[in-house]
Short mmCIF file of C-alpha atoms and ligand atoms in Angstrom, two decimals:
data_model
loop_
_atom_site.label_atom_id
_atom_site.label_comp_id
_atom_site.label_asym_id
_atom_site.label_seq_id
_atom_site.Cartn_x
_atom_site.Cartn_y
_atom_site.Cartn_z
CA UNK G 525 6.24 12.48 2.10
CA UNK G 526 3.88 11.76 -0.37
CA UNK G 527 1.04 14.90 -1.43
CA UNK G 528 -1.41 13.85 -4.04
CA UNK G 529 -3.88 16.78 -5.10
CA UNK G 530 -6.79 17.26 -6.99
CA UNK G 531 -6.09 13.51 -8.67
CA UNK G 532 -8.71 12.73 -11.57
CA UNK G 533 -8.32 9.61 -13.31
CA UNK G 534 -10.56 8.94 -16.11
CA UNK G 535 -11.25 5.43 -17.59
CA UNK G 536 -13.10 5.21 -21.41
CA UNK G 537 -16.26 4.80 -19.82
CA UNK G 538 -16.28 6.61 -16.46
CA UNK G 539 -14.18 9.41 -14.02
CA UNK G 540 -13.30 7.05 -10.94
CA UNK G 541 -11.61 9.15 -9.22
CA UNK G 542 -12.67 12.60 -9.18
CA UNK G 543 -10.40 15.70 -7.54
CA UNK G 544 -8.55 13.25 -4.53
CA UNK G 545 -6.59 14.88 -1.85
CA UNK G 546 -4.47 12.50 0.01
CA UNK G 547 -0.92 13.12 2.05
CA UNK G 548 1.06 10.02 3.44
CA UNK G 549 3.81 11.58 6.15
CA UNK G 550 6.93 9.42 7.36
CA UNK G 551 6.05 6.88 10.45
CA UNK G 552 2.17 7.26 9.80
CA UNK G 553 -0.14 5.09 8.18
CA UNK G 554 -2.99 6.77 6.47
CA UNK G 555 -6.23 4.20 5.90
CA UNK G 556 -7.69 4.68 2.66
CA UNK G 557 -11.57 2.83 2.85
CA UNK G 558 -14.15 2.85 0.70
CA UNK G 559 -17.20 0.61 -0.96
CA UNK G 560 -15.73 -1.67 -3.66
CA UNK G 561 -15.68 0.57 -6.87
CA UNK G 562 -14.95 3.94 -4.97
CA UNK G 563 -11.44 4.80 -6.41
CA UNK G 564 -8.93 3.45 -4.11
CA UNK G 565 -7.15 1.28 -6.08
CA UNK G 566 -6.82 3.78 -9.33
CA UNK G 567 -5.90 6.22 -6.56
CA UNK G 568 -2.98 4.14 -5.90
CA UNK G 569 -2.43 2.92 -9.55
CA UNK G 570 -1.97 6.47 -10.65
CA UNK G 571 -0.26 7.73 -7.69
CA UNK G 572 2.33 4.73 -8.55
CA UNK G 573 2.75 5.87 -12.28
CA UNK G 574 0.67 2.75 -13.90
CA UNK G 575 -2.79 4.82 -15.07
CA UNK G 576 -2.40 8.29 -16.47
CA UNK G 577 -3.62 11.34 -13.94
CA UNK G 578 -6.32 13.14 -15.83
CA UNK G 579 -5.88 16.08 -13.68
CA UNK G 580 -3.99 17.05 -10.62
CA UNK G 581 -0.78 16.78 -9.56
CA UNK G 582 1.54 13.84 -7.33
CA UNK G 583 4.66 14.97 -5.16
CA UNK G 584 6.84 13.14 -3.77
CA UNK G 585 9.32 15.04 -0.90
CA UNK G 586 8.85 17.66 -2.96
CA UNK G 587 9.56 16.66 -6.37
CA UNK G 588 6.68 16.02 -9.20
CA UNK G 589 5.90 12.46 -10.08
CA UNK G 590 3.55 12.93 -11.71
CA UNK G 591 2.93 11.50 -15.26
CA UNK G 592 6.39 9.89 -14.68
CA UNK G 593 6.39 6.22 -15.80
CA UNK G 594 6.33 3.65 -13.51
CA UNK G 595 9.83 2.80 -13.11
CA UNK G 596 10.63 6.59 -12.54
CA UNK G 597 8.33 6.51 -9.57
CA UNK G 598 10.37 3.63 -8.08
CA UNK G 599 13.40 5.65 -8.14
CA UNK G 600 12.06 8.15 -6.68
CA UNK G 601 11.07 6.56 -3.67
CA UNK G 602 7.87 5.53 -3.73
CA UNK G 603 6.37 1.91 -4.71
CA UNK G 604 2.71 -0.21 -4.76
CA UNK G 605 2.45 -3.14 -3.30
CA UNK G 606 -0.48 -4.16 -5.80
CA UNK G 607 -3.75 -6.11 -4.58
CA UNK G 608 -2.96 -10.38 -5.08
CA UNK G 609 0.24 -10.42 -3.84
CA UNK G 610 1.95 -11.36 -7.19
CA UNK G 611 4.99 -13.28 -6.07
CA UNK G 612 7.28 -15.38 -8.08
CA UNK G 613 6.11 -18.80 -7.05
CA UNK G 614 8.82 -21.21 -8.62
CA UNK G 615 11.73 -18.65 -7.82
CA UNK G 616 12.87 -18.83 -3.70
CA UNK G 617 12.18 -15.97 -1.29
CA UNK G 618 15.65 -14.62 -1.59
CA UNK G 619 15.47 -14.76 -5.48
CA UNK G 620 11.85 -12.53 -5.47
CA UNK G 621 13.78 -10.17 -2.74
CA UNK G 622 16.04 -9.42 -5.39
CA UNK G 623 14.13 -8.86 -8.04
CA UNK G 624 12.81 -6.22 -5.82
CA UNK G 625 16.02 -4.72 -5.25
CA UNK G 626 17.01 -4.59 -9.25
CA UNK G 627 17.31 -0.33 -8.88
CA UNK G 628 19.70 -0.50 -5.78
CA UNK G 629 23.57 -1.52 -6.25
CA UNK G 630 24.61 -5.10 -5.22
CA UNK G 631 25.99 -4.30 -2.22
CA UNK G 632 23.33 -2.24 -1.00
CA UNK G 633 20.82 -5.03 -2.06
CA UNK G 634 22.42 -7.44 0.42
CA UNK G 635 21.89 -4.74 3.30
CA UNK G 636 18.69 -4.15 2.57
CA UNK G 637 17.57 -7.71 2.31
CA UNK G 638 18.94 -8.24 5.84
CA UNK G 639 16.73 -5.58 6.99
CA UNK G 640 13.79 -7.06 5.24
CA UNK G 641 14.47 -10.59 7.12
CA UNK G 642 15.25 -8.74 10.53
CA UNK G 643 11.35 -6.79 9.79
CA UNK G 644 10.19 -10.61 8.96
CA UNK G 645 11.88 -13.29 10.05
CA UNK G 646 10.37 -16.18 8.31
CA UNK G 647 11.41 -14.57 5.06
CA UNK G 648 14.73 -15.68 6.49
CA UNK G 649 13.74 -18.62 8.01
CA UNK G 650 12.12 -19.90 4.01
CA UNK G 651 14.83 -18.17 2.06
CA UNK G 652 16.07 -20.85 0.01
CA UNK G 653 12.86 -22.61 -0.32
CA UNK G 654 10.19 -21.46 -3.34
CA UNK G 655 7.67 -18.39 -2.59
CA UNK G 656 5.04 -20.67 -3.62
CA UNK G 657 4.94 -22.98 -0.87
CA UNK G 658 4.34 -19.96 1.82
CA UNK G 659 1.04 -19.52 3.31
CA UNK G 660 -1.15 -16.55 2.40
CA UNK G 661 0.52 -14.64 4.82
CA UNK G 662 3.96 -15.62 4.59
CA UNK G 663 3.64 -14.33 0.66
CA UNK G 664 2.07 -11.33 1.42
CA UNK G 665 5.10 -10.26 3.96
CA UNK G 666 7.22 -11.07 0.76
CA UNK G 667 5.20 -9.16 -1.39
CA UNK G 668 5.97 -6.42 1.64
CA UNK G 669 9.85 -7.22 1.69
CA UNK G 670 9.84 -7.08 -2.09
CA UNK G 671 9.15 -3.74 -2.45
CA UNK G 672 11.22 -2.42 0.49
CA UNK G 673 14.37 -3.65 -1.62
CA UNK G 674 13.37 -0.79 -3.68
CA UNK G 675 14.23 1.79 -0.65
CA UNK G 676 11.10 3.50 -0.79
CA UNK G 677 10.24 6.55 1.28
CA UNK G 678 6.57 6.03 0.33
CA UNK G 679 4.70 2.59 0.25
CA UNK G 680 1.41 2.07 -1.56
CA UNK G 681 -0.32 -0.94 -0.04
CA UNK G 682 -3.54 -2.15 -1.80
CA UNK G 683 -5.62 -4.68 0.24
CA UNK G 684 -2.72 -6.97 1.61
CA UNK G 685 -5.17 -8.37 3.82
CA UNK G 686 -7.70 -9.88 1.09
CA UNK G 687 -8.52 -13.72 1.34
CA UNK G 688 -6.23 -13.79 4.75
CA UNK G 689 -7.45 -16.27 7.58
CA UNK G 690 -8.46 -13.46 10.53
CA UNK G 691 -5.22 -14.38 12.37
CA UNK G 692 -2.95 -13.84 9.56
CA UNK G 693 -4.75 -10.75 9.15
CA UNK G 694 -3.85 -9.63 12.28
CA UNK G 695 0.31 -9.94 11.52
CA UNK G 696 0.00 -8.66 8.12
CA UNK G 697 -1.60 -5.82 9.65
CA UNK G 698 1.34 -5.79 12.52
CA UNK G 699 4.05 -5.94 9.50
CA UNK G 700 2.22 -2.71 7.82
CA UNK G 701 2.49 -0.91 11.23
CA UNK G 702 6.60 -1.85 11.61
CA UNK G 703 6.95 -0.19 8.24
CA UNK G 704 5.78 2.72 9.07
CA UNK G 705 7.58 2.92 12.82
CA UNK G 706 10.46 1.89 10.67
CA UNK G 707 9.78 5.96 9.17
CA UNK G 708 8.38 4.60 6.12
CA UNK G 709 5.02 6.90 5.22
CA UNK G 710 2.30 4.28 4.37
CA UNK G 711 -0.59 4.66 2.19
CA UNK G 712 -2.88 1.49 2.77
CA UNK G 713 -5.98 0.50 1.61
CA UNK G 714 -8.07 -2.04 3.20
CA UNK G 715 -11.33 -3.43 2.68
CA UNK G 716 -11.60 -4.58 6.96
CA UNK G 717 -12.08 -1.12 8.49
CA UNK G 718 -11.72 -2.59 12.15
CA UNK G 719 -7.94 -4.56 11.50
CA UNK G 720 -6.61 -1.19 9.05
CA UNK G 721 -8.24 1.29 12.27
CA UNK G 722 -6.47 -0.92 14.59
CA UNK G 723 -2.74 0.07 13.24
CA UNK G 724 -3.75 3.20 11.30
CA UNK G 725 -3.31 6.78 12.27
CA UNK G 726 -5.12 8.59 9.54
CA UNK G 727 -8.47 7.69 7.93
CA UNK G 728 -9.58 8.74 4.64
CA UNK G 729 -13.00 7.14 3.16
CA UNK G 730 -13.73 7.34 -0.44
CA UNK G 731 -17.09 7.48 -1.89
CA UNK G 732 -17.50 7.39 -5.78
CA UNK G 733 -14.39 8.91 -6.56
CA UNK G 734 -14.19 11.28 -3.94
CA UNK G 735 -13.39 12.05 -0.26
CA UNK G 736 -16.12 11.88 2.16
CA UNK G 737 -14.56 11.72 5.33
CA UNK G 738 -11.01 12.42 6.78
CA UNK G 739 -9.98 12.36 9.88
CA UNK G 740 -7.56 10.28 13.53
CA UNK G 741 -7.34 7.07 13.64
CA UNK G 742 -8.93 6.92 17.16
CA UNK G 743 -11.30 9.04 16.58
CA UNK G 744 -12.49 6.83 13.78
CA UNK G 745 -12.10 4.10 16.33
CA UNK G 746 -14.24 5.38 19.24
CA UNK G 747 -16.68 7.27 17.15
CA UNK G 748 -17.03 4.15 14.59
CA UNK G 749 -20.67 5.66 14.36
CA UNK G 750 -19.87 8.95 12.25
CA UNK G 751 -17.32 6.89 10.34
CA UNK G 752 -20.44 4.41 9.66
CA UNK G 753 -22.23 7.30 8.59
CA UNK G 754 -20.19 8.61 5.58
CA UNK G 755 -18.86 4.87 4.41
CA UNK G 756 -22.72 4.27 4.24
CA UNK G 757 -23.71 0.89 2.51
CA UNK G 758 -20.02 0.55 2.40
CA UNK G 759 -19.57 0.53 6.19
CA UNK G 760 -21.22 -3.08 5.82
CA UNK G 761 -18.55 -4.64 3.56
CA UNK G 762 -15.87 -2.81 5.56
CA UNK G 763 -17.03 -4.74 8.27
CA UNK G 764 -17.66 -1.55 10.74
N1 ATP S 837 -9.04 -0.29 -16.35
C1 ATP S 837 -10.29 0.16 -16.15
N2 ATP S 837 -11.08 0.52 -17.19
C2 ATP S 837 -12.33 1.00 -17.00
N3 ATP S 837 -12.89 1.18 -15.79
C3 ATP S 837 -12.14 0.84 -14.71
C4 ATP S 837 -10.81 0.32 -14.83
N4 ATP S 837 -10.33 0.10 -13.59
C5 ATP S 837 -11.31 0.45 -12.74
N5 ATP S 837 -12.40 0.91 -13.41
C6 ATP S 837 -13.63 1.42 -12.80
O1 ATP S 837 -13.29 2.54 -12.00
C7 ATP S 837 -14.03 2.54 -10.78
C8 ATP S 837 -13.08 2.54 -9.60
O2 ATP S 837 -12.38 1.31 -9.56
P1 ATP S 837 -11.23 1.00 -8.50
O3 ATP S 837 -10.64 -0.31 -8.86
O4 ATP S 837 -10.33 2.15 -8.42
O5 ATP S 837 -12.08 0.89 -7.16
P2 ATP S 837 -11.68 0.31 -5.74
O6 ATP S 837 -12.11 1.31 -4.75
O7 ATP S 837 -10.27 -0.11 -5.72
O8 ATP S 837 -12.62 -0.97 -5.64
P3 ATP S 837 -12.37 -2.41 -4.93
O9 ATP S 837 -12.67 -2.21 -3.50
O10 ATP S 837 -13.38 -3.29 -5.59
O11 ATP S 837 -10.97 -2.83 -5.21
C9 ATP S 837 -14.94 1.33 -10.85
O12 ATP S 837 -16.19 1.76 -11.30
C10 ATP S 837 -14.27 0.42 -11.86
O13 ATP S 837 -15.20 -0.37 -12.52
MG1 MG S 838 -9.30 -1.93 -5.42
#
């Protein structure tokens, strides 16, 4: 379980994110949205270890991360799946698996990769063949795989939907709920409020910096009108 408090983080020219609360609890998915420029990503990005914390503290089942360096953060169970999907494109699926799986022994790698292929099959079905040539989709699933080789307890997700066609959207979306039935808890930002309410069961929207609205899933979903209401302009771009 992850428990982020009172998170400031504090770039040279402005506070972006000023006194977050966020929890992510095992089998949920909490939906982080939010206008571009309201905090979510350094929310992650600090959470994660990569930006300092100005103020306010990260836990992680209990023990706290926070201010640990990024590779600290991995170990201890919890890893961002950053926005871009940055996957190795001349190196083959099973090659960037591995790479995700560098803090987990050998034999334990080779477990967990055959979890990853039985959560996504066409990782298995393109192992051999280079990450490059997968579709949008297909890269962003390894992107997901990737950082389930770390073991994670926690997974960060930042906007693993960006630049998808609308059906690959859909079974991104799908692989982000598995991971969290799988008892993974699942922090995920997203940009399309409608596709990260479908499969969500928290919502949190940010608002310069802060939290402006919290709240179910499907309450979100049949009362998209107060959600509308706090995302403002934002609501627009989230496509609510
Ligand atoms: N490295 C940085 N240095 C200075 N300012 C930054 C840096 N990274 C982000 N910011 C600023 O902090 C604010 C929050 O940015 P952040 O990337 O966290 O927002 P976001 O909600 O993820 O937006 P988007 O939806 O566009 O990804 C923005 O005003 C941004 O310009
Ligand atoms: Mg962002």
């Amino acid at each position: 379980m992850l428990q982020i408090a009172d998170l400031h983080v504090r770039y040279a020219t402005a506070e972006a994110v000023r006194g977050v609360d966020l929890t992510a609890t095992p089998g949920r998915v909490t939906l982080v949205l939010g206008a571009n420029g309201a905090g979510k990503t350094s929310t992650l990005r600090a959470a994660a270890g990569l930006v300092p914390a100005h103020r306010g503290t990260v836990v992680l089942d209990g023990n706290d991360v926070t201010g640990h360096p990024p590779h600290a953060v991995v170990r201890a169970g919890m890893v961002l799946v950053p926005e871009g999907r940055r996957v190795f494109a001349p190196l083959t699926v099973e090659e960037n698996l591995v790479l995700g799986g560098y803090t987990v022994p050998k034999a334990r790698s080779r477990e967990l990769m055959e979890r990853v292929f039985a959560l996504f099959p066409i990782l298995r079905e393109r192992r051999r063949g280079p990450a490059g040539l997968l579709s949008g989709g297909e890269q962003q699933m390894l992107a997901f795989g990737r950082a389930l080789m770390a073991q994670p307890r926690v997974v960060l997700l930042d906007e693993p939907s960006m630049g998808l066609a609308p059906a690959m959207v859909a079974s991104v979306l799908g692989a982000v709920r598995e991971m969290a039935d799988s008892g993974l808890a699942v922090l995920l930002v997203e940009q399309n409020a409608e596709a990260g309410l479908a499969v969500a069961d928290e919502v949190v929207a940010m608002a310069r910096g802060e939290v402006v609205f919290r709240g179910a899933a499907d309450l979100a979903r049949s009362h998209a009108s107060v959600l509308r209401v706090f995302l403002g302009e934002a609501a627009l771009a989230n496509k609510l």
